Every structure is written in C-alpha cells, then in structure tokens.
Coordinates of C-alpha atoms in Angstrom, one line a residue:
X10 CA -13.8 16.9 -90.3
X11 CA -13.7 17.6 -86.5
X12 CA -17.1 18.8 -85.8
X13 CA -20.5 17.7 -87.5
X14 CA -23.7 20.0 -87.1
X15 CA -27.1 18.5 -87.1
X16 CA -30.5 20.1 -86.6
X17 CA -32.7 17.2 -85.0
X18 CA -35.4 19.8 -84.1
X19 CA -36.0 23.1 -85.8
X20 CA -35.2 25.2 -82.6
X21 CA -32.3 23.0 -81.4
X22 CA -28.9 22.8 -82.5
X23 CA -26.5 20.1 -81.2
X24 CA -22.7 19.6 -81.9
X25 CA -21.2 16.2 -81.7
X26 CA -17.4 15.9 -82.0
X27 CA -15.9 13.0 -83.9
X28 CA -15.1 10.1 -81.8
X29 CA -16.9 11.5 -78.8
X30 CA -18.0 9.4 -75.9
X31 CA -20.2 11.7 -74.0
X32 CA -23.5 10.9 -75.3
X33 CA -25.7 8.9 -73.4
X34 CA -25.6 5.5 -75.1
X35 CA -28.6 4.2 -73.1
X36 CA -31.1 6.9 -74.4
X37 CA -31.5 5.4 -78.2
X38 CA -34.5 8.0 -78.9
X39 CA -32.1 11.2 -78.3
X40 CA -29.3 9.8 -80.4
X41 CA -31.1 10.4 -83.7
X42 CA -29.1 13.5 -84.4
X43 CA -25.8 11.6 -84.3
X44 CA -24.4 9.9 -87.4
X45 CA -24.7 6.2 -87.5
X46 CA -21.1 5.7 -87.9
X47 CA -20.3 7.7 -84.8
X48 CA -22.7 6.1 -82.4
X49 CA -21.2 3.9 -79.4
X50 CA -22.8 0.5 -79.7
X51 CA -25.2 -0.2 -76.9
X52 CA -24.5 -3.4 -74.9
X53 CA -27.2 -5.8 -74.8
X54 CA -28.9 -6.4 -71.5
X55 CA -28.5 -9.7 -69.8
X56 CA -31.8 -11.4 -69.6
X57 CA -30.6 -14.2 -67.2
X58 CA -33.4 -15.2 -64.8
X59 CA -33.2 -18.0 -62.5
X60 CA -36.0 -20.3 -61.6
X61 CA -38.0 -19.3 -58.5
X62 CA -37.5 -22.5 -56.7
X63 CA -33.6 -22.0 -57.0
X64 CA -33.9 -18.4 -55.4
X65 CA -36.1 -19.6 -52.7
X66 CA -33.9 -22.6 -51.9
X67 CA -30.7 -20.3 -51.8
X68 CA -32.5 -17.9 -49.6
X69 CA -33.7 -20.6 -47.2
X70 CA -30.1 -22.1 -47.0
X71 CA -28.5 -18.8 -46.3
X72 CA -31.0 -18.2 -43.5
X73 CA -30.5 -21.7 -42.0
X74 CA -26.6 -21.0 -42.0
X75 CA -27.1 -17.9 -40.4
X76 CA -29.4 -18.9 -37.6
X77 CA -28.4 -22.3 -36.8
X78 CA -24.8 -22.2 -37.6
X79 CA -23.1 -18.8 -37.4
X80 CA -25.0 -17.2 -34.6
X81 CA -24.6 -20.0 -32.4
X82 CA -20.9 -20.2 -33.3
X83 CA -20.6 -16.4 -32.5
X84 CA -22.6 -16.9 -28.9
X85 CA -20.2 -19.8 -28.0
X86 CA -17.2 -17.5 -28.7
X87 CA -18.8 -14.7 -26.5
X88 CA -19.4 -17.1 -23.6
X89 CA -15.8 -18.5 -24.0
X90 CA -14.4 -15.0 -24.2
X91 CA -16.3 -14.1 -20.9
X92 CA -15.9 -17.2 -18.9
X93 CA -12.3 -18.6 -20.0
X94 CA -8.9 -17.3 -19.4
X95 CA -5.5 -17.7 -20.9
X96 CA -5.2 -21.2 -19.3
X97 CA -8.2 -22.7 -21.3
X98 CA -7.0 -21.3 -24.7
X99 CA -3.3 -22.7 -23.8
X100 CA -4.7 -26.1 -22.9
X101 CA -6.9 -26.2 -26.0
X102 CA -4.0 -25.2 -28.1
X103 CA -1.7 -28.1 -26.7
X104 CA -4.4 -30.7 -27.4
X105 CA -4.7 -29.2 -31.1
X106 CA -1.1 -28.9 -31.4
X107 CA -0.6 -32.6 -30.4
X108 CA -3.5 -33.8 -32.6
X109 CA -1.9 -31.9 -35.7
X110 CA 1.6 -33.6 -34.8
X111 CA 0.2 -36.9 -34.7
X112 CA -2.1 -37.2 -37.5
X113 CA -0.4 -34.3 -40.0
X114 CA 3.4 -34.5 -38.9
X115 CA 4.5 -32.6 -42.0
X116 CA 2.2 -29.9 -41.2
X117 CA 3.2 -29.7 -37.6
X118 CA 6.7 -29.4 -38.7
X119 CA 6.0 -26.8 -41.1
X120 CA 4.3 -24.5 -38.5
X121 CA 7.1 -24.7 -36.1
X122 CA 8.2 -21.1 -36.9
X123 CA 5.1 -19.8 -35.1
X124 CA 6.3 -21.3 -32.0
X125 CA 9.7 -20.0 -32.4
X126 CA 8.2 -16.7 -33.1
X127 CA 6.5 -16.9 -29.8
X128 CA 9.7 -17.5 -27.8
X129 CA 11.5 -14.6 -29.7
X130 CA 8.7 -12.3 -28.8
X131 CA 9.4 -13.5 -25.1
X132 CA 12.9 -12.8 -25.2
X133 CA 12.4 -9.0 -26.6
X134 CA 10.7 -8.1 -23.3
X135 CA 13.0 -9.9 -20.7
X136 CA 15.8 -7.3 -20.3
X137 CA 13.7 -4.1 -20.3
X138 CA 11.1 -5.6 -18.0
X139 CA 13.7 -7.1 -15.5
X140 CA 15.9 -4.0 -15.6
X141 CA 13.1 -1.3 -15.0
X142 CA 11.1 -3.7 -12.4
X143 CA 14.2 -4.1 -10.4
X144 CA 15.4 -0.5 -10.5
X145 CA 11.8 0.7 -9.4
X146 CA 11.7 -1.9 -6.5
X147 CA 15.1 -0.9 -5.1
X148 CA 15.5 2.8 -5.7
X149 CA 11.9 3.6 -5.7
X150 CA 11.3 2.8 -1.9
X151 CA 13.8 5.0 0.0
X152 CA 17.5 5.4 0.2
X153 CA 18.4 2.4 2.4
X154 CA 20.8 0.2 0.6
X155 CA 20.9 -2.1 3.6
X156 CA 17.8 -3.4 3.0
X157 CA 19.0 -4.5 -0.6
X158 CA 21.8 -6.1 1.2
X159 CA 19.5 -8.1 3.5
X160 CA 17.3 -8.9 0.8
X161 CA 20.1 -10.5 -1.2
X162 CA 21.6 -12.5 1.8
X163 CA 18.0 -13.9 2.5
X164 CA 17.7 -14.7 -1.1
X165 CA 21.0 -16.6 -1.4
X166 CA 20.4 -18.4 1.8
X167 CA 16.9 -19.6 0.7
X168 CA 18.0 -20.9 -2.7
X169 CA 21.0 -22.6 -1.4
X170 CA 18.8 -24.6 1.0
X171 CA 15.9 -25.2 -1.0
X172 CA 18.0 -25.9 -4.0
X173 CA 19.8 -28.7 -1.9
X174 CA 16.6 -30.2 -1.0
X175 CA 15.4 -30.4 -4.3
X176 CA 18.4 -32.0 -5.5
X177 CA 18.2 -34.7 -2.8
X178 CA 14.7 -35.4 -3.8
X179 CA 15.4 -35.7 -7.6
X180 CA 18.5 -38.1 -6.7
X181 CA 16.5 -40.2 -4.7
X182 CA 13.8 -40.6 -7.2
X183 CA 16.2 -41.2 -10.1
X184 CA 18.1 -43.9 -8.3
X185 CA 14.8 -45.6 -7.2
X186 CA 13.0 -45.4 -10.5
X187 CA 15.8 -45.3 -12.9
X188 CA 14.0 -43.3 -15.6
X189 CA 15.0 -43.5 -19.3
X190 CA 16.1 -47.0 -18.9
X191 CA 15.7 -49.0 -22.0
X192 CA 14.3 -45.9 -24.0
X193 CA 15.7 -46.2 -27.5
X194 CA 15.3 -43.0 -29.9
X195 CA 14.5 -43.2 -33.4
X196 CA 17.2 -44.1 -35.8
X197 CA 18.7 -41.0 -37.3
X198 CA 17.9 -38.9 -34.4
X199 CA 19.8 -35.8 -33.8
X200 CA 21.9 -36.0 -30.7
X201 CA 24.3 -33.3 -31.2
X202 CA 22.7 -31.1 -28.4
X203 CA 23.0 -34.0 -26.1
X204 CA 26.6 -34.8 -26.7
X205 CA 27.4 -30.9 -26.7
X206 CA 25.8 -31.1 -23.2
X207 CA 27.5 -33.8 -21.9
X208 CA 30.8 -32.5 -23.0
X209 CA 30.1 -29.0 -21.3
X210 CA 29.2 -31.2 -18.0
X211 CA 32.9 -32.4 -18.1
X212 CA 34.0 -29.2 -17.6
X213 CA 34.7 -28.6 -13.8
X214 CA 32.6 -25.9 -12.4
X215 CA 34.7 -23.1 -10.5
X216 CA 33.7 -20.3 -8.3
X217 CA 35.3 -17.7 -10.6
X218 CA 33.5 -19.0 -13.6
X219 CA 30.2 -18.7 -12.1
X220 CA 31.0 -15.3 -10.8
X221 CA 31.9 -13.9 -14.0
X222 CA 28.3 -15.3 -15.2
X223 CA 27.0 -12.9 -13.0
X224 CA 29.4 -9.9 -13.4
X225 CA 29.2 -9.1 -17.1
X226 CA 32.0 -7.8 -19.2
X227 CA 29.7 -5.5 -21.0
X228 CA 25.9 -4.5 -20.0
X229 CA 25.0 -4.8 -23.7
X230 CA 26.6 -7.9 -24.3
X231 CA 24.6 -9.5 -21.3
X232 CA 21.3 -7.8 -22.8
X233 CA 21.9 -9.3 -26.2
X234 CA 22.7 -12.8 -24.6
X235 CA 19.5 -12.4 -22.4
X236 CA 21.9 -13.2 -19.4
X237 CA 19.4 -12.4 -16.7
X238 CA 21.6 -12.8 -13.7
X239 CA 24.1 -10.4 -15.3
X240 CA 21.1 -7.9 -16.1
X241 CA 19.9 -8.2 -12.2
X242 CA 23.5 -7.3 -11.1
X243 CA 23.6 -4.4 -13.5
X244 CA 20.1 -3.3 -12.4
X245 CA 20.8 -3.6 -8.8
X246 CA 24.3 -1.5 -9.4
X247 CA 22.3 1.1 -11.1
X248 CA 19.6 1.4 -8.5
X249 CA 22.1 1.6 -5.6
X250 CA 23.9 4.4 -7.6
X251 CA 20.6 6.0 -8.2
X252 CA 20.1 6.0 -4.3
X253 CA 23.2 7.7 -4.0
X254 CA 22.5 10.5 -6.6
X255 CA 20.9 13.8 -6.0
X256 CA 17.0 13.9 -5.9
X257 CA 16.5 15.7 -9.2
X258 CA 18.7 12.9 -11.1
X259 CA 17.1 10.0 -8.9
X260 CA 13.4 11.4 -9.8
X261 CA 14.0 11.7 -13.6
X262 CA 15.5 8.2 -13.8
X263 CA 12.5 6.6 -11.6
X264 CA 10.0 8.3 -14.1
X265 CA 11.9 7.0 -17.0
X266 CA 12.1 3.5 -15.4
X267 CA 8.6 3.5 -14.3
X268 CA 7.2 4.5 -17.8
X269 CA 9.1 1.8 -19.2
X270 CA 7.8 -0.8 -16.9
X271 CA 4.4 0.0 -17.6
X272 CA 4.9 -0.1 -21.3
X273 CA 6.7 -3.4 -20.8
X274 CA 3.4 -5.0 -18.9
X275 CA 1.3 -4.0 -21.5
X276 CA 3.7 -5.5 -24.1
X277 CA 3.5 -8.7 -22.1
X278 CA -0.5 -8.7 -22.5
X279 CA -0.2 -8.4 -26.1
X280 CA 2.3 -11.4 -26.5
X281 CA 0.1 -13.4 -24.1
X282 CA -2.6 -13.1 -26.8
X283 CA -0.5 -14.9 -29.1
X284 CA 0.6 -17.6 -26.5
X285 CA -1.9 -20.4 -27.5
X286 CA -0.9 -20.2 -31.2
X287 CA 2.7 -20.4 -30.4
X288 CA 2.5 -23.1 -27.8
X289 CA 0.3 -25.1 -30.0
X290 CA 2.6 -24.9 -33.0
X291 CA 5.4 -25.8 -30.9
X292 CA 3.9 -29.1 -29.7
X293 CA 2.7 -29.7 -33.1
X294 CA 6.4 -29.5 -34.3
X295 CA 7.8 -31.6 -31.6
X296 CA 5.1 -34.3 -31.9
X297 CA 5.4 -34.2 -35.9
X298 CA 9.3 -34.5 -35.6
X299 CA 9.8 -37.2 -33.1
X300 CA 6.5 -38.8 -33.1
X301 CA 4.0 -39.7 -30.5
X302 CA 5.6 -42.8 -29.6
X303 CA 8.7 -41.2 -28.3
X304 CA 6.4 -39.3 -25.9
X305 CA 5.0 -42.8 -25.0
X306 CA 8.6 -44.1 -24.4
X307 CA 9.7 -41.4 -22.2
X308 CA 6.5 -41.4 -20.2
X309 CA 8.5 -43.3 -17.4
X310 CA 10.8 -40.4 -17.3
X311 CA 8.3 -37.6 -17.5
X312 CA 6.4 -39.4 -14.6
X313 CA 9.5 -39.6 -12.4
X314 CA 10.0 -35.9 -12.8
X315 CA 6.5 -34.8 -12.0
X316 CA 6.5 -37.2 -9.0
X317 CA 9.6 -35.6 -7.7
X318 CA 7.9 -32.1 -8.2
X319 CA 4.9 -33.2 -6.3
X320 CA 6.9 -34.8 -3.4
X321 CA 9.0 -31.4 -3.3
X322 CA 5.8 -29.4 -3.3
X323 CA 4.1 -31.4 -0.6
X324 CA 7.3 -32.1 1.7
X325 CA 9.4 -28.8 1.2
X326 CA 7.5 -25.9 -0.3
X327 CA 4.2 -26.2 1.2
X328 CA 5.7 -26.4 4.8
X329 CA 7.9 -23.3 3.9
X330 CA 4.7 -21.3 2.8
X331 CA 2.7 -22.3 5.8
X332 CA 5.7 -21.3 8.2
X333 CA 5.7 -17.9 6.3
X334 CA 1.7 -17.6 6.3
X335 CA 1.4 -17.4 2.6
X336 CA -2.1 -18.3 1.4
X337 CA -1.4 -21.7 -0.4
X338 CA -4.2 -22.1 -2.5
X339 CA -4.0 -18.2 -3.6
X340 CA -0.3 -18.8 -4.5
X341 CA -1.0 -21.9 -6.7
X342 CA -3.7 -19.9 -8.6
X343 CA -1.3 -17.0 -9.1
X344 CA 1.5 -19.2 -10.6
X345 CA -0.9 -21.5 -12.6
X346 CA -0.7 -19.6 -15.8
X347 CA 3.1 -18.8 -15.6
X348 CA 3.6 -22.7 -14.8
X349 CA 1.6 -23.8 -17.7
X350 CA 3.4 -21.5 -20.1
X351 CA 6.9 -22.6 -18.8
X352 CA 5.7 -26.3 -19.2
X353 CA 4.2 -26.1 -22.7
X354 CA 6.8 -23.9 -24.2
X355 CA 9.8 -25.9 -22.2
X356 CA 11.4 -22.7 -21.4
X357 CA 11.5 -20.8 -17.8
X358 CA 12.3 -17.6 -19.7
X359 CA 9.1 -17.4 -21.6
X360 CA 7.1 -17.5 -18.3
X361 CA 9.1 -14.8 -16.7
X362 CA 7.2 -11.5 -17.5
X363 CA 4.0 -13.4 -16.7
X364 CA 5.3 -14.3 -13.6
X365 CA 6.2 -10.7 -12.8
X366 CA 2.7 -9.5 -13.4
X367 CA 1.0 -12.5 -11.5
X368 CA 3.4 -11.9 -8.3
X369 CA 2.5 -8.2 -8.2
X370 CA -1.2 -9.0 -8.3
X371 CA -0.7 -11.4 -5.6
X372 CA 0.9 -8.9 -3.4
X373 CA 4.6 -8.9 -3.9
X374 CA 6.6 -5.7 -4.0
X375 CA 8.7 -4.8 -7.2
X376 CA 11.7 -5.1 -5.3
X377 CA 10.9 -8.7 -4.3
X378 CA 9.7 -10.0 -7.6
X379 CA 12.4 -8.1 -9.5
X380 CA 15.2 -9.4 -7.4
X381 CA 14.1 -12.9 -6.6
X382 CA 12.3 -14.4 -9.6
X383 CA 15.3 -14.1 -12.1
X384 CA 17.3 -16.3 -9.7

C-alpha cells in the first residue's frame, strides 16, 4: 500500500508515503499521525559535558599561546620583512643548511632536489634575459654600429689585462701557500668529475676551438646548452641587423624585446624569493654528503682563494675603480647580493640575472651590462 491516510485531527488530513524521510524527526509530538513502523528513529542527543575547570584551562592556554607566542612571532616576522633583505635570508638559510647537513646528513642529502630546482629555474631565464637586454642596449640607442665595435674592443682589452693580473696573483699565492697539500678525501669519494676535468685540461687549447665556442652552429643549440657567449654573439649580430633594418621593423622588434626584458626581470624577482630555500638545501646536501670535516680540511685552500681575491680587489680592482671614478662603496653594495648568490650556489650563472638588475640600478646602461657581464 503506497499511501496511508490518517486523521490526527478532525479538520486536518495528512498523507504520508511509505518509506518517506521528509517528516521532521526532531518534532516527536507532531509524528503521532505516522504509523510506528514507518517512523524514522530519533538519534539520541549527546549529553557529554566537560568539567568547568577543564574548559577554563583550555581557554587560558589558548589565550596565552595567542598572546605570548603567536602574536610576538608575527610581529617579529613583520619587522624582519621590513628591515631585512635578501642577503639576510640567504645567510640565515646557509647557516640552517650547514646545521642540517651536520646533524641530520640523511635529511640534508634528501632535500638536494630543492637546491637543484633553484639552479634549474635560474637557467630558464638566462637566455631570454641576456638576449633581450643586449638587443635593447645596442639597437635601442641609435644606429651607430661603430659604438658597438668600440665597446667590444674596450671589453676585450680590459678582460685580457685584468685576467692576466688575476692569474699572476693566483699563481703566486698557490706557490707560496701550497693549498690542498695533505688533504685526504674520504674513502669511496666519487672522483670521476675531477678525472674528467683533468683529462679535458690535457687537450691543447686552440684559437679555432675557442672561436667556435663563441660562434655557434645553431642559435637554438646554444640556447639549450646555456652557452652565454654564443648567445651574446647572436644577440650582437641580431641587434646590428636591426640597426640596418627599416624603422618600422626595428620598432616592432624593440617593443617585443623590451616587453620580454621587463617580464624576465619580474621573473627574476619571483625566483629570488625562492633563493634562500634553494641555497640552504644545496648547502645541507653538500655538508650531509661530504661531512663537515672535509670543509675543515679544505679550509687552507678556501683561505688561500679568498686571500687571493682580497689582494686582487685591493691591488688591482680598487685602483681601476678609482681611476674610472666609480664609487667604490656603492659598487660593493650593489654586487653584494649577486656575489653572495654565486658563492653560496657555487655557480656564476645563478648570479647573472640578479647582477643585471643590480647594475642597472647602479646606473649602467643596458648595452654595457648586456655586453660586458656575460664575459
């Protein structure tokens, strides 16, 4: 029987379908018209009550945590965000990474992919950033190709002279201090990369080989391999071609590259937010894999390297800056973050995008930064 009719009141007729779940199960007095075998059971209400002192204690603990722990922590974070920069967070991440590698080596090695991810993200932006910045710097400031030639000649002469002096300082320090003498690597240490490097060094360096490192057989091959000098060569040739093209074509290409460079600099900012995590993970993996003792054994080598750098700065670089009337303190402030990034990641490529940005803020033109820094 699908429908059952009951008259619970003389003037009220109610129809209830068998198996219906539409009745108000909480309203027991109004369910008298429903047959007992069709009624939905009413769940029993929970009557759990906690003692008053437990409730008050919980509220007090919650208040103390919010007032004396969480709120001060939030204030400290706000202060750090306002008064600290990327350098502070990178240094803090380096310290934390070393501690993780020292006291939890397995965890340090396990988070190595976080550091590798940072290097990979940096490599993503090198090619479009160098290419666009260099094109804007060369083609966006006139049609005089002779200026590009003069800049190239000055750059080559500067690097030849300064690099020769740097090599002389390094050789003198290495022969005096003899760094690395007596250092013993741990048993089972992978030396395949060192052996491959030694085998490569045996090959004689020829001018033709060096030339074809700069002139690629294909732009996209150079881009995939992140061959910066080859990208610079292609960008210079492209910019010079733009200077010879008609004004309409040149304008279109300049607008495209300007938009690309602006987007890539924003990209750099996003990646730099991740830099402390990537650098901390890389250091944790290095210390966790090799041990802190290896760093101590190589302290003599590291000290020799940095002593050589200090001598180079004081004896060679600072006098050049004074002659060129470059503000020394301002310059070192500008390169502080790129230097720290290159040091902590052991890769000069990782510092390249940030170096572009800092040198632009320092006052260098796009042509100068785009052409000189990749060298």
